[in-house]
Coordinates of C-alpha atoms in Angstrom, one line a residue:
Chain T
M1 CA 8.2 -9.8 -42.1
K2 CA 7.1 -10.5 -38.6
I3 CA 7.9 -8.6 -35.4
R4 CA 7.6 -9.4 -31.7
V5 CA 5.0 -7.2 -29.9
I6 CA 5.4 -6.7 -26.2
G7 CA 3.2 -4.4 -24.0
H8 CA 3.8 -3.0 -20.6
I9 CA 0.8 -1.7 -18.7
D10 CA 1.5 0.5 -15.7
A11 CA -1.3 1.9 -13.5
D12 CA -1.1 5.7 -12.9
C13 CA -0.6 6.5 -9.1
F14 CA -2.2 3.1 -8.4
Y15 CA -2.8 3.3 -4.7
V16 CA -4.4 6.7 -5.0
S17 CA -6.5 5.5 -8.0
C18 CA -7.7 2.6 -5.9
E19 CA -8.8 4.9 -3.1
R20 CA -10.6 7.1 -5.6
I21 CA -12.6 4.2 -6.8
R22 CA -14.3 3.8 -3.4
D23 CA -14.2 7.5 -2.5
K24 CA -15.0 9.8 -5.4
R25 CA -14.6 12.8 -3.2
L26 CA -10.8 12.4 -3.5
I27 CA -10.9 13.0 -7.3
G28 CA -9.0 16.2 -8.1
V29 CA -7.8 16.6 -4.4
P30 CA -4.0 16.2 -3.7
T31 CA -3.9 12.8 -2.1
G32 CA -1.2 10.8 -0.5
V33 CA -1.2 7.2 0.7
L34 CA 0.8 6.5 3.8
G35 CA 2.8 3.4 4.5
N36 CA 2.6 0.7 7.2
Q37 CA 3.4 2.9 10.1
G38 CA 1.8 6.1 8.9
A39 CA 5.1 7.9 8.7
C40 CA 6.0 8.0 5.0
V41 CA 4.2 8.8 1.8
I42 CA 4.2 5.6 -0.3
A43 CA 2.1 6.9 -3.2
R44 CA 0.8 10.3 -4.2
S45 CA -1.6 11.8 -6.7
Y46 CA -0.3 13.9 -9.6
E47 CA -1.7 17.0 -7.8
M48 CA 0.5 16.2 -4.8
K49 CA 3.5 15.3 -7.0
A50 CA 3.2 18.8 -8.5
R51 CA 3.7 20.3 -5.0
G52 CA 7.0 18.5 -4.7
V53 CA 6.0 15.6 -2.5
T54 CA 8.0 12.5 -3.4
V55 CA 7.5 8.8 -2.7
G56 CA 9.2 7.9 0.7
M57 CA 8.9 11.4 2.0
P58 CA 8.1 11.6 5.7
I59 CA 4.7 13.0 6.6
W60 CA 6.1 15.9 8.6
K61 CA 7.8 17.1 5.4
A62 CA 5.0 16.3 3.1
K63 CA 2.4 18.3 5.1
K64 CA 4.6 21.4 4.8
L65 CA 4.9 21.1 1.1
C66 CA 1.2 20.2 0.6
P67 CA -0.8 21.4 3.6
D68 CA -4.1 20.9 1.9
G69 CA -3.4 17.4 0.8
I70 CA -5.5 14.5 2.3
Y71 CA -3.5 11.6 3.7
I72 CA -4.9 8.1 3.6
K73 CA -4.0 4.9 5.4
R74 CA -2.9 2.1 3.1
D75 CA -5.2 -0.9 2.5
F76 CA -3.3 -3.6 0.6
R77 CA -6.2 -6.0 0.6
W78 CA -8.2 -3.5 -1.4
Y79 CA -5.3 -2.7 -3.8
G80 CA -4.8 -6.5 -4.2
V81 CA -8.5 -6.8 -5.3
I82 CA -8.2 -4.0 -7.8
S83 CA -5.0 -5.4 -9.2
E84 CA -6.6 -8.8 -9.7
R85 CA -9.5 -7.2 -11.6
M86 CA -7.0 -5.5 -13.9
R87 CA -5.1 -8.7 -14.5
A88 CA -8.4 -10.5 -15.4
I89 CA -8.8 -8.1 -18.2
F90 CA -5.1 -8.4 -19.3
S91 CA -5.4 -12.1 -19.6
E92 CA -8.1 -11.7 -22.3
F93 CA -5.6 -10.1 -24.6
S94 CA -2.9 -12.8 -24.4
D95 CA -2.1 -16.2 -22.7
V96 CA 1.4 -14.8 -21.8
V97 CA 0.9 -12.2 -19.1
E98 CA 3.6 -11.5 -16.5
F99 CA 2.2 -10.1 -13.2
Y100 CA 5.3 -8.0 -12.6
S101 CA 4.1 -6.0 -9.6
I102 CA 0.8 -5.0 -8.0
D103 CA 0.4 -2.2 -10.6
E104 CA 2.5 -3.4 -13.5
S105 CA 2.1 -6.2 -16.0
F106 CA 3.8 -7.3 -19.2
I107 CA 1.9 -8.8 -22.1
D108 CA 3.4 -10.8 -24.8
F109 CA 1.2 -10.3 -27.9
G110 CA 3.4 -12.7 -29.9
W111 CA 4.8 -12.3 -33.5
K112 CA 2.8 -10.0 -35.7
T113 CA 3.1 -9.4 -39.4
V114 CA 4.2 -5.9 -40.4
Y115 CA 1.7 -4.0 -42.7
P116 CA 1.3 -0.3 -43.5
K117 CA -1.4 0.5 -40.9
L118 CA 0.2 -1.6 -38.1
I119 CA 1.1 1.3 -35.8
T120 CA -2.3 3.1 -36.2
D121 CA -4.1 -0.1 -35.5
W122 CA -2.1 -0.7 -32.3
Q123 CA -2.6 2.8 -31.2
Q124 CA -6.3 2.3 -31.5
S125 CA -6.1 -1.0 -29.7
I126 CA -4.3 0.4 -26.7
D127 CA -6.7 3.3 -26.5
A128 CA -9.5 0.7 -26.3
I129 CA -7.6 -1.2 -23.6
Q130 CA -7.1 2.0 -21.6
K131 CA -10.8 2.9 -21.9
R132 CA -11.9 -0.6 -20.9
I133 CA -9.7 -0.7 -17.8
L134 CA -10.9 2.8 -16.8
D135 CA -14.5 2.0 -17.4
E136 CA -14.6 -1.5 -15.8
V137 CA -12.0 -1.1 -13.0
G138 CA -11.8 2.6 -12.6
V139 CA -8.0 2.9 -12.8
P140 CA -6.1 5.0 -15.4
V141 CA -3.2 3.2 -17.0
S142 CA -0.3 4.1 -19.2
I143 CA 0.7 1.6 -21.9
G144 CA 3.9 1.2 -23.9
I145 CA 4.1 -1.2 -26.9
S146 CA 7.4 -2.1 -28.6
F147 CA 9.7 -4.9 -29.6
T148 CA 11.2 -5.8 -26.3
R149 CA 10.3 -5.8 -22.6
T150 CA 12.8 -3.0 -21.8
L151 CA 11.5 -0.7 -24.5
A152 CA 7.9 -1.4 -23.6
K153 CA 8.6 -0.4 -20.0
L154 CA 10.5 2.6 -21.1
F155 CA 7.7 3.9 -23.4
S156 CA 4.9 3.2 -20.9
D157 CA 6.5 6.0 -18.8
F158 CA 6.0 8.5 -21.6
N159 CA 3.2 11.1 -21.2
K160 CA 1.8 9.8 -17.9
P161 CA -1.0 9.8 -16.8
L162 CA -3.0 7.9 -19.5
G163 CA 0.0 7.7 -21.7
A164 CA -0.1 5.5 -24.8
T165 CA 3.0 5.0 -26.8
V166 CA 3.5 2.6 -29.7
I167 CA 7.0 2.2 -31.2
L168 CA 7.0 -0.7 -33.6
D169 CA 9.3 0.5 -36.4
H170 CA 13.0 0.9 -36.2
E171 CA 12.9 4.4 -37.8
S172 CA 10.9 5.8 -34.9
L173 CA 13.1 4.0 -32.5
Q174 CA 16.2 5.6 -33.9
K175 CA 14.6 9.0 -33.6
I176 CA 13.3 8.6 -30.0
L177 CA 16.3 6.9 -28.3
P178 CA 18.6 10.0 -28.4
Q179 CA 16.0 11.9 -26.4
V180 CA 15.7 9.3 -23.6
P181 CA 18.1 9.6 -20.7
I182 CA 19.8 6.3 -19.9
E183 CA 18.7 6.5 -16.2
E184 CA 15.1 6.1 -17.2
T185 CA 15.9 2.6 -18.4
S186 CA 14.8 -0.3 -16.1
G187 CA 17.9 -1.7 -14.5
I188 CA 20.0 1.5 -14.6
G189 CA 20.0 2.9 -11.1
R190 CA 21.5 6.1 -9.7
R191 CA 25.0 4.7 -9.1
L192 CA 25.2 2.9 -12.5
S193 CA 24.0 6.0 -14.3
K194 CA 26.8 8.1 -12.7
R195 CA 29.3 5.5 -14.0
L196 CA 27.8 5.7 -17.5
H197 CA 27.8 9.5 -17.5
A198 CA 31.5 9.3 -16.7
L199 CA 31.9 7.3 -19.9
N200 CA 30.0 10.0 -21.8
I201 CA 26.9 7.8 -22.1
H202 CA 23.9 10.0 -21.4
S203 CA 21.1 8.7 -23.6
C204 CA 19.9 5.3 -24.7
A205 CA 21.3 6.1 -28.2
D206 CA 24.7 6.8 -26.6
Y207 CA 24.5 3.4 -24.8
I208 CA 23.9 1.6 -28.1
A209 CA 26.6 3.6 -29.8
A210 CA 29.2 2.7 -27.1
G211 CA 29.3 -0.8 -28.6
R212 CA 28.7 -4.2 -27.2
E213 CA 32.3 -4.9 -26.2
K214 CA 32.6 -1.7 -24.2
I215 CA 29.3 -2.2 -22.4
K216 CA 30.1 -5.8 -21.6
R217 CA 33.5 -4.8 -20.2
F218 CA 31.9 -2.3 -17.8
L219 CA 28.5 -3.7 -17.0
H220 CA 29.1 -7.4 -17.8
K221 CA 26.3 -9.7 -19.0
P222 CA 23.3 -7.7 -17.7
G223 CA 24.6 -4.6 -19.5
E224 CA 25.1 -6.5 -22.7
E225 CA 21.5 -7.9 -22.5
L226 CA 20.2 -4.4 -22.0
W227 CA 22.2 -3.3 -25.0
Y228 CA 20.4 -5.8 -27.2
E229 CA 17.0 -5.0 -25.7
L230 CA 17.4 -1.3 -26.4
Q231 CA 18.0 -2.1 -30.1
G232 CA 14.8 -4.0 -30.3
K233 CA 16.3 -7.5 -30.0
S234 CA 14.2 -9.4 -27.4
I235 CA 16.3 -11.1 -24.7
F236 CA 14.2 -10.9 -21.6
Q237 CA 11.3 -13.3 -21.7
I238 CA 7.8 -12.6 -20.4
R239 CA 7.3 -15.1 -17.6
S240 CA 3.7 -16.0 -16.9
T241 CA 4.6 -18.2 -14.0
T242 CA 6.6 -17.2 -10.9
P243 CA 10.1 -18.8 -10.7
F244 CA 10.8 -21.0 -7.7
P245 CA 12.1 -18.7 -4.9
K246 CA 15.5 -19.0 -3.4
S247 CA 14.3 -17.6 -0.1
I248 CA 11.1 -16.5 1.6
S249 CA 11.0 -13.9 4.3
R250 CA 8.7 -11.9 6.5
G251 CA 9.4 -9.2 9.1
G252 CA 9.5 -5.5 9.7
S253 CA 8.9 -3.1 12.5
I254 CA 7.6 -4.2 15.9
W255 CA 5.7 -0.9 16.3
G256 CA 8.1 1.0 18.5
D257 CA 11.1 0.1 20.7
H258 CA 10.5 -2.8 22.9
S259 CA 12.4 -4.9 25.4
D260 CA 9.6 -7.1 26.6
T261 CA 10.4 -10.7 25.8
N262 CA 6.8 -11.8 25.4
Y263 CA 5.9 -8.9 23.1
I264 CA 8.9 -9.5 20.8
W265 CA 8.2 -13.3 20.8
G266 CA 4.6 -12.5 19.9
F267 CA 5.7 -10.5 16.9
L268 CA 8.0 -13.3 15.8
V269 CA 5.2 -15.8 16.0
R270 CA 3.0 -13.4 14.0
N271 CA 5.7 -13.3 11.3
L272 CA 6.0 -17.1 11.2
E273 CA 2.3 -17.3 10.9
R274 CA 2.5 -15.0 7.8
L275 CA 5.4 -16.9 6.4
M276 CA 4.3 -20.5 6.7
P277 CA 1.0 -20.2 4.8
A278 CA 2.9 -18.6 1.9
M279 CA 5.1 -21.7 1.9
W280 CA 2.1 -24.0 2.1
R281 CA 0.3 -22.3 -0.7
G282 CA 3.5 -22.3 -2.9
G283 CA 4.1 -26.0 -2.1
I284 CA 7.6 -25.2 -0.6
E285 CA 9.5 -26.7 2.2
A286 CA 12.7 -25.4 3.7
R287 CA 15.6 -26.5 5.8
C288 CA 17.3 -23.4 7.1
M289 CA 15.9 -20.5 9.1
T290 CA 17.5 -17.2 9.9
L291 CA 16.3 -15.0 12.7
V292 CA 17.3 -11.3 12.8
L293 CA 16.7 -9.0 15.7
C294 CA 17.4 -5.3 15.0
L295 CA 18.5 -3.2 18.0
S296 CA 16.9 0.2 18.6
A297 CA 20.4 1.6 19.3
G298 CA 21.6 0.3 15.9
G299 CA 23.1 -2.9 14.7
H300 CA 21.5 -6.3 14.7
A301 CA 21.9 -9.9 16.0
A302 CA 21.3 -12.8 13.6
L303 CA 21.4 -16.6 13.9
T304 CA 20.8 -19.3 11.3
R305 CA 19.8 -22.8 12.3
A306 CA 19.0 -25.8 10.1
L307 CA 16.6 -28.7 10.5
D308 CA 17.8 -32.3 10.0
D309 CA 15.5 -32.6 7.0
Y310 CA 13.4 -30.4 4.8
S311 CA 10.1 -29.5 6.4
A312 CA 7.0 -27.3 6.1
D313 CA 5.7 -28.1 9.6
F314 CA 4.8 -25.1 11.7
S315 CA 5.7 -27.0 15.0
E316 CA 9.2 -27.7 13.8
Y317 CA 9.9 -24.1 12.8
I318 CA 8.4 -22.6 16.0
A319 CA 10.7 -24.8 18.0
L320 CA 13.7 -23.8 15.9
M321 CA 12.7 -20.1 16.2
K322 CA 12.4 -20.4 20.0
E323 CA 15.9 -21.9 20.1
C324 CA 17.3 -19.0 18.0
F325 CA 15.4 -16.4 20.0
Q326 CA 16.6 -17.7 23.4
L327 CA 20.2 -17.4 22.1
L328 CA 19.9 -14.0 20.6
H329 CA 17.6 -12.1 22.8
Q330 CA 19.2 -9.9 25.6
E331 CA 16.8 -9.0 28.5
N332 CA 17.9 -5.3 28.8
E333 CA 18.2 -4.5 25.1
H334 CA 15.5 -2.6 23.1
Y335 CA 14.5 -4.0 19.7
C336 CA 12.7 -2.2 16.9
R337 CA 12.5 -4.8 14.0
V338 CA 12.5 -8.5 13.6
H339 CA 13.0 -10.6 10.4
L340 CA 12.6 -14.2 9.5
Y341 CA 14.2 -15.8 6.5
M342 CA 13.7 -19.4 5.1
T343 CA 16.5 -20.6 2.9
D344 CA 17.5 -23.8 1.2
L345 CA 14.1 -24.3 -0.3
R346 CA 12.7 -27.1 -2.4
P347 CA 9.3 -28.1 -3.8
E348 CA 7.3 -30.1 -1.4
S349 CA 6.0 -32.4 -4.2
G350 CA 9.5 -33.3 -5.4
K351 CA 10.3 -35.2 -2.2
Q352 CA 11.4 -38.8 -2.5
L353 CA 9.2 -41.0 -0.4
S354 CA 10.9 -42.9 2.4
L355 CA 9.8 -46.0 4.3
F356 CA 11.0 -44.5 7.6
S357 CA 9.6 -41.0 7.5
Q358 CA 6.4 -40.5 9.4
K359 CA 4.0 -37.9 8.3
N360 CA 2.7 -35.7 11.0
H361 CA -1.0 -36.1 10.4
K362 CA -2.0 -33.7 13.2
E363 CA 0.3 -31.0 11.6
L364 CA -1.3 -31.6 8.2
L365 CA -4.8 -31.3 9.6
L366 CA -3.8 -28.1 11.4
R367 CA -2.4 -26.7 8.2
T368 CA -5.6 -27.4 6.3
V369 CA -7.7 -25.8 9.1
R370 CA -5.5 -22.8 9.2
L371 CA -5.5 -22.2 5.4
S372 CA -9.2 -22.7 5.0
T373 CA -10.0 -20.4 8.0
Q374 CA -7.7 -17.7 6.5
A375 CA -9.3 -18.1 3.1
H376 CA -12.8 -17.6 4.6
C377 CA -12.2 -15.2 7.5
G378 CA -8.9 -13.4 6.7
N379 CA -5.4 -13.6 7.9
F380 CA -4.9 -14.2 11.6
S381 CA -8.5 -15.2 12.2
L382 CA -6.9 -18.3 13.7
R383 CA -3.6 -17.6 15.5
S384 CA -1.3 -18.9 18.2
G385 CA -1.7 -18.0 21.8
A386 CA 1.8 -16.4 21.9
T387 CA 0.4 -13.5 19.8
L388 CA -1.9 -12.5 22.6
F389 CA 1.1 -10.5 24.0
T390 CA 0.9 -8.1 20.9
P391 CA -2.8 -7.1 21.1
V392 CA -2.1 -3.6 19.6
V393 CA -1.2 -5.1 16.1
F394 CA -4.3 -7.3 15.9
K395 CA -6.7 -4.4 16.8
D396 CA -5.9 -2.9 13.4
A397 CA -7.4 -5.2 10.8
T398 CA -5.7 -3.5 7.9
S399 CA -2.3 -4.5 9.3
N400 CA -3.1 -8.1 8.9
F401 CA -2.7 -7.9 5.1
E402 CA 0.5 -6.5 3.7
I403 CA 1.9 -6.0 0.3
T404 CA 4.0 -9.2 0.7
D405 CA 0.8 -11.2 1.2
I406 CA -0.2 -10.5 -2.4
E407 CA 1.2 -13.6 -4.0
G408 CA 2.3 -14.4 -7.6
K409 CA 3.9 -11.1 -8.5
M410 CA 7.5 -11.1 -9.8
C411 CA 8.9 -8.3 -7.7
F412 CA 8.0 -6.3 -4.6
Chain H
M1 CA -6.9 17.1 18.6
C2 CA -9.1 17.5 15.5
T3 CA -9.3 21.2 14.9
A4 CA -11.0 21.4 11.5
L5 CA -13.4 19.3 9.4
L6 CA -14.1 19.2 5.7
F7 CA -17.6 18.5 4.3
E8 CA -19.3 18.8 1.0
K9 CA -21.6 21.8 0.4
H10 CA -24.2 19.8 -1.6
I11 CA -25.2 17.6 1.4
C12 CA -26.5 20.7 3.3
L13 CA -29.8 22.4 2.8
E14 CA -29.7 25.7 1.0
H15 CA -31.4 27.7 3.7
E16 CA -29.0 26.3 6.4
L17 CA -26.0 27.4 4.3
L18 CA -27.6 30.8 4.0
T19 CA -28.3 31.0 7.8
H20 CA -24.7 30.2 8.6
D21 CA -23.3 32.4 5.9
L22 CA -21.7 29.5 4.0
Q23 CA -23.5 29.9 0.6
A24 CA -20.5 31.6 -1.0
S25 CA -18.1 28.7 -0.1
Q26 CA -16.5 26.4 -2.6
E27 CA -17.9 22.9 -3.2
K28 CA -16.2 21.7 -0.1
I29 CA -16.4 23.6 3.2
I30 CA -13.6 23.7 5.7
M31 CA -14.9 24.4 9.1
R32 CA -12.2 25.3 11.6
L33 CA -12.8 25.3 15.3
N34 CA -11.6 28.9 15.6
H35 CA -14.4 30.0 13.2
R36 CA -16.6 32.7 14.5
Y37 CA -19.5 30.3 14.7
P38 CA -18.3 26.8 14.0
V39 CA -21.0 24.4 12.7
I40 CA -20.8 20.7 11.6
P41 CA -23.2 18.6 9.5
I42 CA -24.9 15.9 11.5
I43 CA -27.5 13.4 10.4
I44 CA -30.8 13.5 12.3
N45 CA -33.6 11.3 11.1
G46 CA -31.9 10.9 7.7
I47 CA -31.6 14.6 7.2
V48 CA -28.4 16.6 7.3
Q49 CA -28.5 19.6 9.6
L50 CA -25.9 22.1 10.5
V51 CA -25.4 22.2 14.2
Q52 CA -23.0 24.3 16.4
W53 CA -19.8 22.5 17.0
G54 CA -19.0 22.5 20.7
N55 CA -19.6 25.5 23.0
R56 CA -17.5 28.6 23.7
T57 CA -20.0 31.0 25.3
N58 CA -22.9 29.2 27.1
Q59 CA -22.0 29.0 30.8
T60 CA -24.5 26.2 31.4
M61 CA -23.0 23.8 28.8
P62 CA -19.5 22.1 28.7
K63 CA -17.1 24.6 27.2
T64 CA -15.3 22.3 24.8
A65 CA -15.7 20.9 21.3
Y66 CA -14.9 17.3 22.2
C67 CA -16.3 14.6 24.4
R68 CA -14.0 11.8 25.6
L69 CA -15.4 8.4 25.0
E70 CA -14.2 7.3 28.5
S71 CA -16.2 10.2 30.1
I72 CA -19.4 9.3 28.3
Q73 CA -18.9 5.7 29.2
A74 CA -18.5 6.8 32.9
G75 CA -21.8 8.6 32.7
K76 CA -20.4 12.1 33.1
W77 CA -22.6 13.5 30.4
Q78 CA -25.7 11.8 31.5
W79 CA -27.3 15.0 32.9
L80 CA -27.4 16.4 29.4
R81 CA -29.1 13.3 28.0
P82 CA -26.7 13.0 25.0
Q83 CA -27.7 11.4 21.7
K84 CA -25.2 9.6 19.5
V85 CA -25.1 11.2 16.1
E86 CA -23.3 10.7 12.8
I87 CA -21.2 13.6 11.6
A88 CA -21.2 13.7 7.8
V89 CA -17.6 14.9 7.0
C90 CA -15.1 13.7 4.5
A91 CA -11.8 14.7 6.2
G92 CA -10.5 15.8 9.5
F93 CA -7.5 18.0 10.4
S94 CA -5.2 17.2 13.2
K95 CA -1.8 18.9 13.9
G96 CA -1.3 20.0 10.3
V97 CA -2.5 16.7 8.7
W98 CA -5.7 16.2 6.8
F99 CA -6.8 12.6 7.2
Q100 CA -9.5 10.8 5.2
V101 CA -12.9 10.1 6.8
R102 CA -14.7 7.5 4.7
H103 CA -18.1 7.1 6.4
G104 CA -18.2 10.0 8.9
L105 CA -17.5 10.5 12.5
W106 CA -19.4 9.8 15.7
G107 CA -20.4 12.7 17.9
I108 CA -22.9 13.5 20.6
L109 CA -25.8 15.9 20.4
V110 CA -27.0 17.7 23.4
Y111 CA -29.6 20.5 24.0
D112 CA -29.4 23.5 26.4
S113 CA -32.3 24.8 28.4
K114 CA -33.4 27.0 25.4
N115 CA -33.4 23.8 23.2
I116 CA -30.4 24.9 21.2
P117 CA -28.5 21.9 19.9
Y118 CA -24.7 21.5 20.4
C119 CA -22.6 18.7 18.8
Y120 CA -19.4 17.5 20.5
L121 CA -16.9 15.3 18.7
L122 CA -16.4 11.9 20.4
M123 CA -12.7 11.3 21.0
R124 CA -10.8 8.2 21.9
P125 CA -7.1 7.6 22.6
S126 CA -5.1 7.6 19.3
T127 CA -4.1 4.3 17.6
H128 CA -0.4 3.7 16.9
Y129 CA -1.0 4.7 13.2
Y130 CA -2.8 7.9 14.0
T131 CA -0.2 8.9 16.6
I132 CA 2.6 8.5 14.0
M133 CA 0.6 10.1 11.3
T134 CA -0.5 13.2 13.2
G135 CA 1.4 13.3 16.5
A136 CA -1.9 13.7 18.3
H137 CA -2.7 11.6 21.4
R138 CA -6.5 11.6 20.9
M139 CA -8.4 11.0 17.7
P140 CA -12.0 11.2 16.7
L141 CA -14.2 8.1 16.7
L142 CA -14.6 7.1 13.0
I143 CA -17.6 5.2 11.6
N144 CA -16.6 1.8 10.2
Q145 CA -13.0 2.8 9.6
E146 CA -9.7 1.9 11.1
L147 CA -7.0 4.5 11.3

């Protein structure tokens, strides 16, 4: 008999582990990594977690709970480098590896024959994988091995840090599932778990025992898929390539409340300069653009505009963005965030050639120069003059590379 | 303002720790500005030395623990012939928050008429990030590190 073997590798307090690689003095010290503005804890060490500091907690609250903790500014470029090093090792174990997020990957080990020492051998293998990643990269990881993607992810959360759980026989699975609360399953959020508790479904075993029909009636197809997955029947595939996106966006805080037109416009251009290279690298062109300006007083103003034809030209989008901005922006209003969305996307290569369309050679040349300069000298090493009105952002080099700039991952 | 600094005990010379009554400390030493005799480790000619942090008692020297970058650039410290020095610390404390210092801080070293050294922390206006993180309007000058 053969079984499907799927692994989930999850780095333990990844951002903190990355910081500890380059600063050994942080080992054993309660450490928290702060987000883009320095206001919230986005990752914390186990020492800090033990003091009650949670992810997303504001710094003023965290410093009360953990006054001796050291707080670090995030550096996504560094975390991206470490993540890439980890993935290089994962790809040695299988051809099918899914880069799920910056610190998580799924590995499809394929179909394996069942034999008496199977579990012991896998346990030894994952111990070796953990040791190798710790020795070569310096990051502790937890690994879960099971029949399906959902189970592997569930088991990688067991015994963190450096957890190693192998469940490859149905007998052990039946024993373990009654002990696992349903809210620990990927895809079951707080709201959904409340609904399930009302149905007297508290553990993964309860979920299975509820029956397919009942689950489908309440949670529809995704719930039914999860029902199969929890029983060890693989439904969700491991995707080694990123699916074509439905939309691409960039945006966020404009570093305080501002009413200055030039400053806000500078921020918008900066976001467009982050968005367009992502489209070029992905070979994507778009037709629609949505601009959102969030008011400091609450609420937002949004406008969607479409081009006559699909395009990936910076000049066309900056003109479209200017049109939207002029219509949306109110002189006396204060704004705190801006967002740009590109929708109605299609692959650039799939375009039917036309006798009448004229390629903008100057634009293509500029794109090449922009991409190669970025690759060699970093993001924003070449930027539009409009961004000169936002000097404060460019003074901080670490702000030029954000989590969204790490490409190829399946989720945020 | 940065009111405390954290540094590793092993970088300091044994006799210096003894002189400043720090030999009984843990592996890492927290030096607060309100310490009876605050000292900080600075690197002079490749050697780490513990030097008095700022001045509280000497009437002839500036009574502060900090030196504004703008004032040194304006030449206000010129009469003391300040030397730029590296301060070998691994964390700083400002308004209740300990922040990481990767490669140390910049400071100035000056001597009084009796040749006693004093080290002042170089301070600059806070960056947006540092202001949100700590709430302080001035921050120390970090070596090869953006905060």
